[in-house]
CSV table of C-alpha atoms in Angstrom, one decimal:
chain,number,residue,atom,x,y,z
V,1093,UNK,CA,0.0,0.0,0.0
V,1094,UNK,CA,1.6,3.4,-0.5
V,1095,UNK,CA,-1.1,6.5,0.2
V,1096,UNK,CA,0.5,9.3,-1.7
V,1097,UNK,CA,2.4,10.5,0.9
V,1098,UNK,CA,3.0,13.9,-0.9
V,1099,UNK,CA,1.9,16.8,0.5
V,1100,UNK,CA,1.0,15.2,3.8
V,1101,UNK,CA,3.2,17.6,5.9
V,1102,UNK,CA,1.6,20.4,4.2
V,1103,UNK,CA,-1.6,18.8,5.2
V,1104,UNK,CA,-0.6,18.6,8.6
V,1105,UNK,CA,0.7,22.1,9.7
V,1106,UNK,CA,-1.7,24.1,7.4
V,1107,UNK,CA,-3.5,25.9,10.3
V,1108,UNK,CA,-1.4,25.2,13.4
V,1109,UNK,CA,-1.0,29.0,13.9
V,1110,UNK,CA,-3.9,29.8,16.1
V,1111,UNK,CA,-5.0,26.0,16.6
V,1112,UNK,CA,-4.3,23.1,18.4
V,1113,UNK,CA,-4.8,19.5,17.8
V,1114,UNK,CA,-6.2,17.2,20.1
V,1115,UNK,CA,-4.5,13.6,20.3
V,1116,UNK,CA,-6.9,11.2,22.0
V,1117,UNK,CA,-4.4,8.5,23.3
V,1118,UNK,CA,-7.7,7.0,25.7
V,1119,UNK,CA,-7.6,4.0,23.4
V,1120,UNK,CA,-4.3,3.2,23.6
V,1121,UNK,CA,-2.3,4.2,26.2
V,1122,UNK,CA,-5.5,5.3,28.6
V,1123,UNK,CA,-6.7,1.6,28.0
V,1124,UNK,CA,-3.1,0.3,28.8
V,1125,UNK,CA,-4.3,1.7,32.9
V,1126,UNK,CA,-4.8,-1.4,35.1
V,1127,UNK,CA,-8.6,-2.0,35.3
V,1128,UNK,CA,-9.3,0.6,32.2
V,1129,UNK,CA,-8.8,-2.6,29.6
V,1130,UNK,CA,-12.1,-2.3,26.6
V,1131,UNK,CA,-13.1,-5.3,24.1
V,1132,UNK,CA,-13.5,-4.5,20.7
V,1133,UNK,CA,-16.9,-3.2,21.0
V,1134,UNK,CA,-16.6,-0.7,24.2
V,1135,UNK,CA,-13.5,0.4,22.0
V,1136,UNK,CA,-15.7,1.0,18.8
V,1137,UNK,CA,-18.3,2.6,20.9
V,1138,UNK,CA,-16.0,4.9,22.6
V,1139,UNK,CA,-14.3,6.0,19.1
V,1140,UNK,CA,-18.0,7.1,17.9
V,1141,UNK,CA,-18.0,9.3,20.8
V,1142,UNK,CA,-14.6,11.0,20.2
V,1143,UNK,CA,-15.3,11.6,16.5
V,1144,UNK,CA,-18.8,13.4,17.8
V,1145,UNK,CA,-16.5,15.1,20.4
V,1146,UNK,CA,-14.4,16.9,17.6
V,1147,UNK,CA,-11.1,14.7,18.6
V,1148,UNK,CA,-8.7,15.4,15.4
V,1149,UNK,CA,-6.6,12.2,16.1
V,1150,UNK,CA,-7.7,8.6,17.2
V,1151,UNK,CA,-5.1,6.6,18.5
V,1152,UNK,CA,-6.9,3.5,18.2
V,1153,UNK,CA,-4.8,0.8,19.3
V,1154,UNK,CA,-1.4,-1.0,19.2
V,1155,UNK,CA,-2.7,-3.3,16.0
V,1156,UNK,CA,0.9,-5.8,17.2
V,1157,UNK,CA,0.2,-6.3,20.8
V,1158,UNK,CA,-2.7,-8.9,20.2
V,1159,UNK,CA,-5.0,-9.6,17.5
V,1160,UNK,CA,-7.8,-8.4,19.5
V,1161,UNK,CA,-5.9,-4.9,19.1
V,1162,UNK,CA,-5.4,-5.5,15.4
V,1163,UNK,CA,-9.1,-6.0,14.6
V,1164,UNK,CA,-10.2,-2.8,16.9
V,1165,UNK,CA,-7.4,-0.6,15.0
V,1166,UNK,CA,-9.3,-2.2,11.4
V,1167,UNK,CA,-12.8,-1.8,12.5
V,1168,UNK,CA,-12.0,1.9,13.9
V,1169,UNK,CA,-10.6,2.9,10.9
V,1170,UNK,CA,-12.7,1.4,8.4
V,1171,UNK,CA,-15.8,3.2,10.4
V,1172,UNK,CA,-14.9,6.3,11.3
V,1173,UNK,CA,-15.2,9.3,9.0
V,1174,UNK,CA,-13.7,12.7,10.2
V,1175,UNK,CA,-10.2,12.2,12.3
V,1176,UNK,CA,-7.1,10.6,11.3
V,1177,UNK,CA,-6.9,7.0,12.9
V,1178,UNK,CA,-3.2,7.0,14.0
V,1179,UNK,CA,-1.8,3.3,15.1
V,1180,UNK,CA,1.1,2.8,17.8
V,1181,UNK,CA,3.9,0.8,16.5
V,1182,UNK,CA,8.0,0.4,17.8
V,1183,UNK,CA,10.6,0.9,15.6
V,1184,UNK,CA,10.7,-2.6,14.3
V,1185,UNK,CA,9.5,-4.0,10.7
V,1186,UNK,CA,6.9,-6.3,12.3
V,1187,UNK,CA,5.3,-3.2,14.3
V,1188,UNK,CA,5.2,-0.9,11.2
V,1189,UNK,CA,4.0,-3.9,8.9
V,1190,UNK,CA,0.7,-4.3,11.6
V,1191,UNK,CA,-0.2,-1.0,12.3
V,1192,UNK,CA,-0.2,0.0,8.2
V,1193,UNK,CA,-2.2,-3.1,7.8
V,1194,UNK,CA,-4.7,-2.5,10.1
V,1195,UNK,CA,-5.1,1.2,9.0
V,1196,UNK,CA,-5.8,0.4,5.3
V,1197,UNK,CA,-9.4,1.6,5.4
V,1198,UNK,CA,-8.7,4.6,6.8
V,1199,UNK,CA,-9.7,7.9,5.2
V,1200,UNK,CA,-6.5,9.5,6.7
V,1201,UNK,CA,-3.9,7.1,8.5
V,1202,UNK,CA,-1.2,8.2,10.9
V,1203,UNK,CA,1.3,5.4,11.8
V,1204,UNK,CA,3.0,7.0,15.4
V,1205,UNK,CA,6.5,5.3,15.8
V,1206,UNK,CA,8.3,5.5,19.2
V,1207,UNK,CA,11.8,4.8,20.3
V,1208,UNK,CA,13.3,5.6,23.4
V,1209,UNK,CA,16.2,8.5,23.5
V,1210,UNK,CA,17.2,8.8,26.9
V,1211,UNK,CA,20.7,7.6,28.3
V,1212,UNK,CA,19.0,5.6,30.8
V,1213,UNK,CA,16.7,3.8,28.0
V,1214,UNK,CA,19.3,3.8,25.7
V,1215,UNK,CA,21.4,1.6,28.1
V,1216,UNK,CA,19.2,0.1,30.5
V,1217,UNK,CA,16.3,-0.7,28.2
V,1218,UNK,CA,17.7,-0.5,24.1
V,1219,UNK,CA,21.3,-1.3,25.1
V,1220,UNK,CA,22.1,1.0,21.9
V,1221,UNK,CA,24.3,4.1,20.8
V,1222,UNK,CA,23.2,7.5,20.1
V,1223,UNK,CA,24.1,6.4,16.1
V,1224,UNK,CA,22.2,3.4,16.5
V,1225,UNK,CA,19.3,5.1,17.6
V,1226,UNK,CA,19.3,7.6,15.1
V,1227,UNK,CA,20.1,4.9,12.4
V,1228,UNK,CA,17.2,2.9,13.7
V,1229,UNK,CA,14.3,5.9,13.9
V,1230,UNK,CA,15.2,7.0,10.2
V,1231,UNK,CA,14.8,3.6,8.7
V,1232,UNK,CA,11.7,2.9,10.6
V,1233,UNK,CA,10.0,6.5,9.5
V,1234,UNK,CA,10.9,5.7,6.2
V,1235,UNK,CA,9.3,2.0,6.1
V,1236,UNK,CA,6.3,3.9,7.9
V,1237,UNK,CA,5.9,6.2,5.0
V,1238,UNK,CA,4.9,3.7,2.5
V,1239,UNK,CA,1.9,2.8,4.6
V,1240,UNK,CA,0.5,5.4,5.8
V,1241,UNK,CA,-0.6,8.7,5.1
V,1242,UNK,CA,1.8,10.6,8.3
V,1243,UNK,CA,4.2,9.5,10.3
V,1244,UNK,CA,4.8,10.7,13.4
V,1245,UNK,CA,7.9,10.0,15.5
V,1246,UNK,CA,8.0,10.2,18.9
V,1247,UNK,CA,11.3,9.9,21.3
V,1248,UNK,CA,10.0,8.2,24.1
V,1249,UNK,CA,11.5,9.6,27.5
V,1250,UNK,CA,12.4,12.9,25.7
V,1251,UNK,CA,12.4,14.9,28.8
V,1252,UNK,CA,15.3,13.5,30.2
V,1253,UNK,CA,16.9,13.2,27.0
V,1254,UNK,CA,20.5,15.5,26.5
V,1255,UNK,CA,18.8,18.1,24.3
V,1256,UNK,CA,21.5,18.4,21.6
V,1257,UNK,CA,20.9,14.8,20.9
V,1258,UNK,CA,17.1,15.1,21.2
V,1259,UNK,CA,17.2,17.9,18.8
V,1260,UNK,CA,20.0,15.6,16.4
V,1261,UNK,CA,17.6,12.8,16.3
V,1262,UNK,CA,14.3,14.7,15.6
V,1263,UNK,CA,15.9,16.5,12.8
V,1264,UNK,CA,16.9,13.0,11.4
V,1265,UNK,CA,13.3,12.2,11.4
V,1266,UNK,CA,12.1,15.5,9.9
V,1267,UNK,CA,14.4,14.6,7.2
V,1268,UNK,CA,12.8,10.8,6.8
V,1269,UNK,CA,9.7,12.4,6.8
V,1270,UNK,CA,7.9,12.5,9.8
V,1271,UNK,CA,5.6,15.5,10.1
V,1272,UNK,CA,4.7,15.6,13.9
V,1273,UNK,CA,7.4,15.1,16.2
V,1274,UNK,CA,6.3,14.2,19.9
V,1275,UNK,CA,8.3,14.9,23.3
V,1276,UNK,CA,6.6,13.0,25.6
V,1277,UNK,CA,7.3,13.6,29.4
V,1278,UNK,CA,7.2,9.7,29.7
V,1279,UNK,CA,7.7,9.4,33.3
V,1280,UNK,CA,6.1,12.8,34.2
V,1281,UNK,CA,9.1,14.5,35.6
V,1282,UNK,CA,9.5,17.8,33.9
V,1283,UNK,CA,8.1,21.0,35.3
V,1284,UNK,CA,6.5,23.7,33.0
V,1285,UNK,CA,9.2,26.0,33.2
V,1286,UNK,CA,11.6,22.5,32.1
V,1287,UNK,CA,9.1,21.9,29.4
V,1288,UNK,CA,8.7,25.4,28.2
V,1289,UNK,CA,12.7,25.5,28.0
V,1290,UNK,CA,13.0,22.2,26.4
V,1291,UNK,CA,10.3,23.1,23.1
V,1292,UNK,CA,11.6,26.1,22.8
V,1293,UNK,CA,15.2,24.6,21.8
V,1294,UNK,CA,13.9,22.1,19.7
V,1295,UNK,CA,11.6,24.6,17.9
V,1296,UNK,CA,15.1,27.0,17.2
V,1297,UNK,CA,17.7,23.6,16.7
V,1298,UNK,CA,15.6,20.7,14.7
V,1299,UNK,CA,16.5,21.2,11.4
V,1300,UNK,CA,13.2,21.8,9.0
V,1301,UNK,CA,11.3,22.9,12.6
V,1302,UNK,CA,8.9,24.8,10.7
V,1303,UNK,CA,7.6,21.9,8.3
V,1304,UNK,CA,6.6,19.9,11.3
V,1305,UNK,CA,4.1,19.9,13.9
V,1306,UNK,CA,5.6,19.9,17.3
V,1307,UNK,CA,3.9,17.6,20.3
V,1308,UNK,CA,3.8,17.1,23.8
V,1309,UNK,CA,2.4,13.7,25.8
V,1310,UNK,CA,2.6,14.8,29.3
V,1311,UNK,CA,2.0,12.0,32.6
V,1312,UNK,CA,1.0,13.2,35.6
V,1313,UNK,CA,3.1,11.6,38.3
V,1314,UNK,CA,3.9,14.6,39.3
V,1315,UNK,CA,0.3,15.9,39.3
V,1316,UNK,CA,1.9,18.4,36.6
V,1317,UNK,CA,0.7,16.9,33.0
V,1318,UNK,CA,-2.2,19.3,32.5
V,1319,UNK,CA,0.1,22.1,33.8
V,1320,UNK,CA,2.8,20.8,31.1
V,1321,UNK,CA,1.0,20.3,28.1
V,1322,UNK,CA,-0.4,23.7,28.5
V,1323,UNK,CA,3.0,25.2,28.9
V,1324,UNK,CA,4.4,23.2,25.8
V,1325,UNK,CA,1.2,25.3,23.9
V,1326,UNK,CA,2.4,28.5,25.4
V,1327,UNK,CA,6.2,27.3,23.9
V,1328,UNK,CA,4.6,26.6,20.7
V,1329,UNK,CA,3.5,22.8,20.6
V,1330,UNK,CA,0.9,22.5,18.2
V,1331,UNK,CA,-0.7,19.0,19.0
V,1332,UNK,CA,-1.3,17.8,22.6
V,1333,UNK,CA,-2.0,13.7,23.8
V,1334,UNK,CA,-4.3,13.7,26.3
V,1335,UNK,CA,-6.6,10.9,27.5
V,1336,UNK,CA,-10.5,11.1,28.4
V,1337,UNK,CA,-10.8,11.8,32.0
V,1338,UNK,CA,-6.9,11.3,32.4
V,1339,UNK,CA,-6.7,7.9,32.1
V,1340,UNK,CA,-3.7,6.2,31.6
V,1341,UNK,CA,-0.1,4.5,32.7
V,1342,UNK,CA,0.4,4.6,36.3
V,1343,UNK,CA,-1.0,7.7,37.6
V,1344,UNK,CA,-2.7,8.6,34.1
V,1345,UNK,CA,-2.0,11.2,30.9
V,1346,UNK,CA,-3.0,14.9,31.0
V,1347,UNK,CA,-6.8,14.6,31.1
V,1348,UNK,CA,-8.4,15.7,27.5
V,1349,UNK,CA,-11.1,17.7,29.1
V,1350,UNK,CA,-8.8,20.1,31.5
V,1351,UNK,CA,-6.8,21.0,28.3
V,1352,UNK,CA,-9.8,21.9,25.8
V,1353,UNK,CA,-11.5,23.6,28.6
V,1354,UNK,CA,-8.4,25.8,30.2
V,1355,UNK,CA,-7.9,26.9,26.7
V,1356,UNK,CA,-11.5,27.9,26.1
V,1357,UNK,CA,-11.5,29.5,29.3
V,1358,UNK,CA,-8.5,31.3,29.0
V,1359,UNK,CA,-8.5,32.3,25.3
V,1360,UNK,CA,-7.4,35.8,26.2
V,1361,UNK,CA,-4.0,33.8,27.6
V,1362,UNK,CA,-3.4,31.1,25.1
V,1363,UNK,CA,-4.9,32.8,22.1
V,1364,UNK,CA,-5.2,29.0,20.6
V,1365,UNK,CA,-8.3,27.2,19.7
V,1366,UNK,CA,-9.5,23.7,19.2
V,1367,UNK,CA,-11.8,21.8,17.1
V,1368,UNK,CA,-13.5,20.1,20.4
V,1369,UNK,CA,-17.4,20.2,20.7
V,1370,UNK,CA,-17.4,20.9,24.6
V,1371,UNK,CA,-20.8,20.5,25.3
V,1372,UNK,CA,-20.0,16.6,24.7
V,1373,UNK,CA,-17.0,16.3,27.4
V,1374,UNK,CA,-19.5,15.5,30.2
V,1375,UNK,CA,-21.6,12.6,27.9
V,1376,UNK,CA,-18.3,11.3,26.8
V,1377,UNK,CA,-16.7,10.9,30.5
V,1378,UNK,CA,-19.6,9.2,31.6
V,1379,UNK,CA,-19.9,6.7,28.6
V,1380,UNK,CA,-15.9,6.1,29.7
V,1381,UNK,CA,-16.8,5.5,33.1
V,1382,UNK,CA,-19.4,3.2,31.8
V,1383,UNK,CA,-17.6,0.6,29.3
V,1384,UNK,CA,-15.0,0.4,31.8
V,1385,UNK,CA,-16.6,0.1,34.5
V,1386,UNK,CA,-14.4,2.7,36.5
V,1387,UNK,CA,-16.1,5.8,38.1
V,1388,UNK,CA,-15.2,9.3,37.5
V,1389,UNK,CA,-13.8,10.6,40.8
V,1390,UNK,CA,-16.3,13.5,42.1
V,1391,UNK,CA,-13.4,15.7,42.9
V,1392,UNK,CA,-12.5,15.1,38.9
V,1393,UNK,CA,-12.1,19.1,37.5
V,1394,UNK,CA,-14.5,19.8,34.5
V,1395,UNK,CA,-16.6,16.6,34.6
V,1396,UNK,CA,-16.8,15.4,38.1
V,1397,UNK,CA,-20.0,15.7,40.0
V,1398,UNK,CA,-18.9,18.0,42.4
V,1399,UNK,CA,-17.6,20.4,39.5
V,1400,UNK,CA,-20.5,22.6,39.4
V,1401,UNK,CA,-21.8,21.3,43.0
V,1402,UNK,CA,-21.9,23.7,45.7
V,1403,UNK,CA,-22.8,23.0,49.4
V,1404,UNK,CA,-21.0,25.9,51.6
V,1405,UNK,CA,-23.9,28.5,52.2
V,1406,UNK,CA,-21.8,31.2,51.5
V,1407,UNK,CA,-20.8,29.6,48.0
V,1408,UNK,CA,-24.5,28.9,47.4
V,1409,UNK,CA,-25.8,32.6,48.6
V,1410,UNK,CA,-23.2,34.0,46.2
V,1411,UNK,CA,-24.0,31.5,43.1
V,1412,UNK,CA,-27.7,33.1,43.9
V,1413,UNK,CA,-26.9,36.9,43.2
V,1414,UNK,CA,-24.6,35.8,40.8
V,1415,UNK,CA,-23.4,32.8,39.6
V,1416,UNK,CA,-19.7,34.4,38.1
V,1417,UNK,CA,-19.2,34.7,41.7
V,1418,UNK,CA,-17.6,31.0,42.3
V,1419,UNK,CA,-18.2,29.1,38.5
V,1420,UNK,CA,-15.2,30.4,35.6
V,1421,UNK,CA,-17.5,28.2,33.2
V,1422,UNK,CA,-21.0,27.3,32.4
V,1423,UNK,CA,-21.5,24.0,33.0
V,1424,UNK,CA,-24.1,23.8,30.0
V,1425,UNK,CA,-20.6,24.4,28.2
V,1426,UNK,CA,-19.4,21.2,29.1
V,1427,UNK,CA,-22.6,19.8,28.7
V,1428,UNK,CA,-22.8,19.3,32.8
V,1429,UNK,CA,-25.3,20.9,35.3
V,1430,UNK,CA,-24.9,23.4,38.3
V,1431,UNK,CA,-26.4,21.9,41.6
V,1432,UNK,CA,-26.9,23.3,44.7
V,1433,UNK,CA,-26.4,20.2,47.2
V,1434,UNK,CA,-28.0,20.6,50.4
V,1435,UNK,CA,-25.6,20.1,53.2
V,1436,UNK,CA,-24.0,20.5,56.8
V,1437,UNK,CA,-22.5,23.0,55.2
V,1438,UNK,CA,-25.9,25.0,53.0
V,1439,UNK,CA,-27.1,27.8,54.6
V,1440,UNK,CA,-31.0,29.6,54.4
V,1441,UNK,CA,-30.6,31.4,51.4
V,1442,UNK,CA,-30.3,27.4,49.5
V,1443,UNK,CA,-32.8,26.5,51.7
V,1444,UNK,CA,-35.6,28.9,50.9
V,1445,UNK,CA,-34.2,28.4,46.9
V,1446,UNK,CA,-35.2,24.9,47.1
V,1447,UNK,CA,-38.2,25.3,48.6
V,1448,UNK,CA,-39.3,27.7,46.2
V,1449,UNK,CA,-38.3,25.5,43.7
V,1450,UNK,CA,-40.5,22.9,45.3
V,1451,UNK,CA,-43.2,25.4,44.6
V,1452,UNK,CA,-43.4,26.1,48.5
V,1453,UNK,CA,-44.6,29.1,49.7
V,1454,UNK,CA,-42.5,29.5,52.7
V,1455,UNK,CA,-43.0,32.7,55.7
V,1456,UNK,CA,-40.2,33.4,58.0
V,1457,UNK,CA,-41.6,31.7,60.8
V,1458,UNK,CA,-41.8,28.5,59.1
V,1459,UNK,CA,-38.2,28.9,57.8
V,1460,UNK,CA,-37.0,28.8,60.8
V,1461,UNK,CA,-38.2,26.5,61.5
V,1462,UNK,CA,-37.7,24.1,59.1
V,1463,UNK,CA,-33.8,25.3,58.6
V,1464,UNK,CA,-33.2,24.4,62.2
V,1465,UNK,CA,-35.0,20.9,61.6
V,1466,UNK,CA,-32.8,20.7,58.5
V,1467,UNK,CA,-29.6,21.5,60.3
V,1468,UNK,CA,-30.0,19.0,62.6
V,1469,UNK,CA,-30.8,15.9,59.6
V,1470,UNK,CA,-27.6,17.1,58.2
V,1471,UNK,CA,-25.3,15.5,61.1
V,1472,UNK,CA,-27.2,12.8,60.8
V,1473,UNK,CA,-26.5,12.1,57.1
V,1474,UNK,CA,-24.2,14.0,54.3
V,1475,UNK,CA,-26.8,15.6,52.1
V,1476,UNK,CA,-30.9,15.9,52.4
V,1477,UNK,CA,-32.8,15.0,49.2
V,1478,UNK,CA,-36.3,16.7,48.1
V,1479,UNK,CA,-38.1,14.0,49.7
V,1480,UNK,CA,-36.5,14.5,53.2
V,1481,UNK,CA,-37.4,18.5,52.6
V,1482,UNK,CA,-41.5,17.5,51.8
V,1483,UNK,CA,-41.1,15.3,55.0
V,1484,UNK,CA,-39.6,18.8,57.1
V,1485,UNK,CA,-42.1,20.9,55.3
V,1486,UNK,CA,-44.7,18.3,56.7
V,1487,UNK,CA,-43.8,17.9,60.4
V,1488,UNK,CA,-43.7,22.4,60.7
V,1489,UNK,CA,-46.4,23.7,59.0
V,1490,UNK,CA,-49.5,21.4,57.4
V,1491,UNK,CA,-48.3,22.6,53.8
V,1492,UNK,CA,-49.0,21.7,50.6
V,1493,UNK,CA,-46.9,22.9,47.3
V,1494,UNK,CA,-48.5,25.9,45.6
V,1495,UNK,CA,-48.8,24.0,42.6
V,1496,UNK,CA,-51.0,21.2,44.7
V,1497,UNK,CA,-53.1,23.6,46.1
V,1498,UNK,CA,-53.6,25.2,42.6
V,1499,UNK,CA,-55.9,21.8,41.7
V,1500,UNK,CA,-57.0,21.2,45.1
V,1501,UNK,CA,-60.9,21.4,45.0
């Protein structure tokens, strides 16, 4: 198979300037995550919801890690219509062969080689020179190129990678033809200003720099990968790898829906843009919760349930008079709701909200009345529900909701 490579690159970096590209790694190295694993279905279903969600690259699957793998990568890329289905494969001929195999029916094809650069890899885990490296990434891009439409290289532990040689090797691969070159922070080490720092070299030293699209594939064992992949934006990456509620290796990848949405909020900042359909992050983190089976932490930023929840009184009585007072986003944005949970914490102002809402009509007397009732559920258990208000509203005051007594005879 050879795709007509030509004119890829050009393809590629067309209208980087003011925008970034998303690289949805959930299906490959987010499913890698003990307990995250997905069958061939869950993985179909999930890459449906990713296309709807605006992702620009799919990285379906590692076709030569199991044949399960392989048929997910085919069926993906047969199926879907609008992003590039990109396949993980090492820098050997078997790994390249599989992944251009399985991505035959895509529309557009990425095959994303990666070979480690470090000194440690390169002794501890490749037991190879700095030449041999090189020698080995160039002849691997140009196998890749045959059989698919991009290549993209990535240097696996680039962060702790001598930057001289980091910047040697990726301007080997501009020069084999590659078109996105990734620095992953492998182990999540860096620190923004390191990361900032480090693309800024490459961008000035890698030879053909501004044919290419530049990438960064943050981890977060640090807690640092959302902080780092938007720092290598500020420094001029182009494309970011992030996972669907930061799934991943260990403790996870930068999480997909803290990039797209710090951007959005903080256009003025970044001045970048991406192609992500927002109002579908919170629909898409619960259909990943669901196929695997693995619940979103409520503490999660942008799509846990305590994102847009509020339960401190003085939270909730500012949220009233305005809710710009404690939310930087809409949660319709992100296709979530704002909730005002009724707590230890709540205060009257929620209280009497609620109970409006109820369609109560409430005096002062009987607020009092009720809030003190309330007050007292609340360190008995951690939130009161609508049914636990009708049963306080019951016990204080013989009162029906205004809409009950609307039909009453």
């Amino acid at each position: 198979m050879n795709p007509a490579n030509q004119g890829s690159t050009e393809s590629v970096e067309s209208d980087v300037g003011g925008r970034v590209r998303i690289f949805d790694t959930t299906l490959r190295d987010g499913e890698q995550a003990p307990g995250f694993s997905m069958d061939r279905r869950a993985k179909l279903r999930m890459a449906h919801a990713l296309e709807a969600l605006g992702v620009d690259i799919i990285e379906a699957g590692f076709p030569q890690a199991s044949p399960d793998d392989f048929a997910a990568v085919a069926e993906i890329a047969r199926t879907l219509k609008t992003p590039t289905i990109a396949a993980l494969a090492r820098c050997q001929s078997a790994d390249i062969d599989s992944a251009g195999k399985a991505l035959q029916g895509a529309r557009h094809s990425r095959i994303h080689l990666f070979l480690s650069t470090s000194p440690l890899h390169r002794e501890h885990k490749l037991g190879k020179s700095k030449q041999e490296v090189i020698d080995i990434a160039a002849t691997a891009i140009l196998r890749a190129k045959a059989l698919a439409h991009e290549v993209e290289f990535s240097a696996e532990d680039a962060l702790r990678t001598e930057p001289d040689y980091l910047a040697e090797i990726f301007s080997v691969a501009v020069e084999a033809g590659a078109c996105v070159l990734n620095a992953p922070d492998t182990v999540g080490y860096v620190t923004p200003q390191e990361i900032t720092e480090m693309f800024a070299y490459l961008r000035k030293h890698v030879r053909g720099a501004d044919r290419v699209v530049f990438s960064a594939h943050c981890h977060d064992d640090l807690g640092m990968a959302t902080a780092n992949s938007l720092a290598a934006i500020s420094a001029g990456a182009r494309q970011v790898e992030c996972t669907i509620n930061g799934i991943g290796e260990r403790a996870g990848n930068a999480a997909l829906e803290e990039i797209v949405m710090a951007l959005h909020t903080r256009r003025p900042l970044f001045k970048v843009d991406t192609g992500i359909v927002t109002e579908r992050l919170f629909p898409t983190s619960r259909l990943l919760a669901e196929v695997t089976n693995q619940a979103v932490p409520r503490n999660k930023a942008i799509v846990g349930d305590n994102a847009f929840a509020h339960e401190s009184g003085i939270h909730q009585h500012g949220m009233l008079k305005h809710r710009g007072t404690y939310e930087i986003m809409r949660p319709q944005d992100v296709g979530a709701k704002t909730s005002l949970v009724l707590g230890k914490h709540s205060g009257r102002h929620a209280l009497r909200q609620r109970l409006v809402e109820l369609e109560y009509e409430v005096d002062e007397a009987t607020l009092d009345a009720v809030f003190e009732s309330f007050k007292t559920l609340t360190d008995k258990q951690r939130s009161v529900t609508n049914d636990d208000l009708t049963s306080l509203m019951a016990m204080h005051q013989n009162t029906t909701p205004a809409a009950a007594l609307a039909v009453s005879p």
